[in-house]
Amino acid sequence: MSVATLGAGARVTVDLGAVAHNTRTLAARARGELMAVVKADGFGHGAADVARTALGAGATWLGVTGLGEALALRAAGLTAPLLSWLNPLGEDFAAAVRQQVDLAVPSLAHLAAMPPGARVHLQLDTGMARDGAAPGEWGALFEAAREAEASGRIVVTGVMSHLAGPETARAVRSFRDGIAAAFAAGLRPRVCHLAATAATLTRPETHFDLVRTGAGLVGIDPSGGDTALRGAMTLTAPVVEVRRVPAGTPVGYDHTWRAARDTCLALLPVGYADGLPRAAGPWAEVLLGGRRCRVAGRISMDQIVVEAGPGVRIGDTAIVFGPGDDGEPAVGDWAAWAGTLPHEIVTGLGRRPYRHVIGGL
Ligand SMILES: *Cc1c(COP(=O)(O)O)cnc(C)c1O
């Protein structure tokens, strides 16, 4: 990947071409429609950019967590069907109606808070005890929704749930029961939806009318390594200093690392404030001078030292992570080194790196 010189420090490059490719891949697997989930600023890749790209590549819906995220997408000019699924009761639901944002309703209290004109997706818990109404509450929720619909106050657009990972077959049965009960109560939801990225890729029986994919759009495959998806983010940093040190030289805070031989150290202006997990330090690598170089010592707030080859010069560019084209670590490698998920790496980037978007429509 070519790296321009604008913005001299650490730099995040978002490749919307990869987002478009991933969207097409997911849309081809989905039996029904595809919702582009762009919560948490599009998993750190830019919500409006990812949304626009995904809609241009086969997605028909947008999804976010909070209403504030939804209204920001409307303000950015995105007019596609849009669902927000996690809101406290005090939220400005009238604004959702004005901006034609569908709302998930997980409880009778939320249903009662819906203003006239609300379009709702009844949210069922099918086995993760996180968000959504518990099965014992479904009957009352469906009855109350039917009454609210009959009075003309709301429209029930959808029924939704979310998968925990294990026990998917049981969750699918539970979701089918929920849909059947909703229809029996007189509701006619147009979109029933359950699957996120992992189930979209591996479990067609979870697809129903719509799948909600977020991680997959940006190249993260939670089902474990679908190579058809492409990482959409690259983090680079320039070499600011180079020093030669003798064997035994301690490096960084707490002297946790010592040079095993006479060697060459390169300093990169990227640290945990920029999103590198400090816990990754003992295993972390970057690509520099065409080869993998170990991080030497602690990851600091603003900088890391790497053990580099002898040919490395000030001004060279290190690839901290990227799609892997040149042998650089992937986001997933950094996640594994830190004992976390790639999702946490991409959503945890700091605001300091210069951001650059390529491959747009
Ligand atoms: C985040 C989220 C998704 C998207 O999940 P991915 O695994 O990132 O595709 C779908 N549905 C809900 C309710 C979510 O919170």
Coordinates of C-alpha atoms in Angstrom, one line a residue, residues 94-287:
A94 CA -39.9 12.1 18.9
A95 CA -36.7 13.0 17.0
A96 CA -36.5 9.4 15.9
V97 CA -40.0 9.7 14.4
R98 CA -39.1 13.0 12.7
Q99 CA -36.0 11.5 11.2
Q100 CA -37.6 8.2 10.3
V101 CA -35.4 6.1 12.5
D102 CA -36.9 2.7 13.6
L103 CA -36.5 1.9 17.2
A104 CA -36.1 -1.5 19.0
V105 CA -38.6 -2.0 21.8
P106 CA -37.3 -4.4 24.5
S107 CA -40.0 -3.8 27.2
L108 CA -43.5 -2.6 27.9
A109 CA -42.0 0.5 29.4
H110 CA -40.2 1.3 26.1
L111 CA -43.4 0.6 24.2
A112 CA -45.3 3.0 26.4
A113 CA -42.6 5.7 25.7
M114 CA -43.1 5.4 21.9
P115 CA -44.4 8.6 20.4
P116 CA -47.1 8.7 17.7
G117 CA -45.7 7.5 14.4
A118 CA -43.0 5.3 15.8
R119 CA -41.8 2.3 13.8
V120 CA -40.7 -0.4 16.1
H121 CA -38.8 -3.7 16.1
L122 CA -39.9 -5.8 19.1
Q123 CA -36.7 -7.1 20.6
L124 CA -36.7 -10.6 22.1
D125 CA -34.1 -12.3 24.2
T126 CA -33.5 -15.8 22.9
G127 CA -30.8 -17.0 25.2
M128 CA -28.2 -14.4 26.1
A129 CA -30.0 -12.6 29.0
R130 CA -28.6 -9.3 27.8
D131 CA -31.0 -7.1 25.8
G132 CA -34.5 -7.8 24.8
A133 CA -37.6 -9.0 26.5
A134 CA -37.4 -12.4 28.3
P135 CA -39.7 -15.1 26.9
G136 CA -42.1 -14.8 29.8
E137 CA -42.8 -11.2 28.8
W138 CA -43.3 -11.8 25.1
G139 CA -47.1 -12.4 25.3
A140 CA -47.8 -9.1 27.1
L141 CA -45.4 -7.2 24.8
F142 CA -47.1 -8.5 21.7
E143 CA -50.6 -7.8 23.0
A144 CA -49.7 -4.2 24.0
A145 CA -47.9 -3.7 20.6
R146 CA -51.0 -5.0 18.8
E147 CA -53.2 -2.5 20.7
A148 CA -50.8 0.4 20.1
E149 CA -50.8 -0.5 16.4
A150 CA -54.6 -0.9 16.2
S151 CA -54.9 2.6 17.7
G152 CA -52.7 4.0 15.0
R153 CA -49.9 5.1 17.4
I154 CA -47.1 2.8 16.2
V155 CA -46.3 0.4 13.4
V156 CA -44.5 -2.9 14.2
T157 CA -41.9 -3.1 11.4
G158 CA -39.8 -5.9 12.8
V159 CA -39.1 -8.6 15.4
M160 CA -35.4 -9.1 16.3
S161 CA -33.1 -11.0 18.6
H162 CA -29.3 -11.5 18.8
L163 CA -27.2 -14.6 19.1
A164 CA -24.8 -15.3 22.0
G165 CA -22.5 -17.7 20.1
P166 CA -23.2 -21.1 21.7
E167 CA -26.6 -22.9 21.5
T168 CA -27.6 -21.3 18.2
A169 CA -30.1 -24.1 17.3
R170 CA -31.9 -23.5 20.6
A171 CA -31.9 -19.7 19.9
V172 CA -33.3 -20.2 16.4
R173 CA -36.1 -22.4 17.8
S174 CA -36.9 -19.7 20.5
F175 CA -36.9 -17.0 17.8
R176 CA -39.3 -19.0 15.6
D177 CA -41.6 -19.4 18.6
G178 CA -41.5 -15.7 19.2
I179 CA -42.3 -14.9 15.5
A180 CA -45.2 -17.4 15.6
A181 CA -46.5 -15.8 18.7
A182 CA -46.2 -12.3 17.3
F183 CA -48.2 -13.4 14.2
A184 CA -50.8 -15.2 16.4
A185 CA -51.2 -11.9 18.3
G186 CA -52.1 -10.2 15.0
L187 CA -48.8 -8.5 14.3
R188 CA -47.4 -8.5 10.8
P189 CA -43.7 -7.6 11.1
R190 CA -42.1 -7.1 7.7
V191 CA -38.5 -8.0 8.8
C192 CA -37.5 -10.7 11.3
H193 CA -33.8 -10.6 12.0
L194 CA -31.4 -12.5 14.2
A195 CA -28.0 -13.1 12.7
A196 CA -24.8 -10.9 12.9
T197 CA -21.6 -11.5 10.9
A198 CA -20.6 -14.9 12.3
A199 CA -24.0 -16.5 11.7
T200 CA -24.3 -14.7 8.3
L201 CA -21.2 -16.6 7.2
T202 CA -21.8 -19.9 8.8
R203 CA -25.5 -20.5 9.6
P204 CA -28.0 -19.8 6.8
E205 CA -30.9 -21.1 9.0
T206 CA -30.4 -17.9 11.1
H207 CA -30.9 -15.5 8.3
F208 CA -34.7 -14.9 8.3
D209 CA -35.5 -11.7 6.3
L210 CA -32.4 -9.7 7.2
V211 CA -29.0 -10.1 8.6
R212 CA -27.2 -7.4 10.7
T213 CA -23.4 -7.3 9.9
G214 CA -20.9 -4.9 11.4
A215 CA -17.6 -6.6 12.0
G216 CA -17.6 -8.3 8.7
L217 CA -18.0 -5.0 6.8
V218 CA -14.6 -4.0 8.1
G219 CA -13.0 -7.4 7.5
I220 CA -13.3 -9.0 10.9
D221 CA -14.6 -12.5 10.8
P222 CA -15.8 -13.6 14.3
S223 CA -16.5 -17.1 13.0
G224 CA -12.8 -17.7 12.8
G225 CA -10.9 -16.8 9.6
D226 CA -13.1 -16.4 6.6
T227 CA -10.3 -15.3 4.1
A228 CA -13.0 -13.9 1.8
L229 CA -13.1 -10.8 4.0
R230 CA -10.5 -8.1 3.8
G231 CA -9.2 -5.9 6.6
A232 CA -10.2 -2.3 5.9
M233 CA -7.8 -0.5 8.2
T234 CA -4.0 0.1 8.2
L235 CA -2.1 1.8 10.9
T236 CA 1.4 3.1 10.1
A237 CA 4.0 5.1 11.9
P238 CA 7.2 6.7 10.7
V239 CA 10.6 6.0 12.2
V240 CA 11.5 9.1 14.3
E241 CA 14.9 7.9 15.7
V242 CA 17.3 5.1 15.1
R243 CA 20.0 4.0 17.6
R244 CA 22.6 1.2 17.7
V245 CA 23.0 -0.3 21.1
P246 CA 25.3 -3.0 22.5
A247 CA 24.0 -6.4 23.8
G248 CA 22.5 -6.1 27.3
T249 CA 21.0 -2.6 26.8
P250 CA 17.8 -2.2 28.7
V251 CA 14.9 -0.6 26.8
G252 CA 11.9 1.4 28.0
Y253 CA 10.0 1.8 31.3
D254 CA 10.8 -0.8 33.9
H255 CA 13.6 -2.2 31.8
T256 CA 11.4 -5.2 30.9
W257 CA 13.5 -5.9 27.8
R258 CA 17.2 -6.1 27.1
A259 CA 19.0 -6.4 23.8
A260 CA 20.1 -10.0 23.3
R261 CA 22.9 -8.9 20.9
D262 CA 24.3 -5.8 19.5
T263 CA 21.3 -4.4 17.6
C264 CA 19.5 -1.5 16.1
L265 CA 16.4 0.1 17.7
A266 CA 13.8 2.3 15.9
L267 CA 11.4 4.6 17.7
L268 CA 7.8 4.9 16.4
P269 CA 5.4 7.7 17.5
V270 CA 2.4 5.4 18.3
G271 CA 1.4 4.1 21.7
Y272 CA -1.5 3.1 23.8
A273 CA -3.1 6.5 23.6
D274 CA -3.4 5.8 19.9
G275 CA -5.0 2.5 20.5
L276 CA -2.2 -0.1 20.8
P277 CA -3.1 -2.3 23.7
R278 CA -0.4 -2.1 26.3
A279 CA -0.9 -5.8 27.2
A280 CA 0.3 -6.8 23.7
G281 CA 3.8 -5.5 24.4
P282 CA 5.7 -8.8 25.1
W283 CA 4.5 -10.4 21.8
A284 CA 3.8 -7.4 19.5
E285 CA 5.5 -6.9 16.1
V286 CA 5.4 -4.4 13.3
L287 CA 6.5 -4.6 9.7

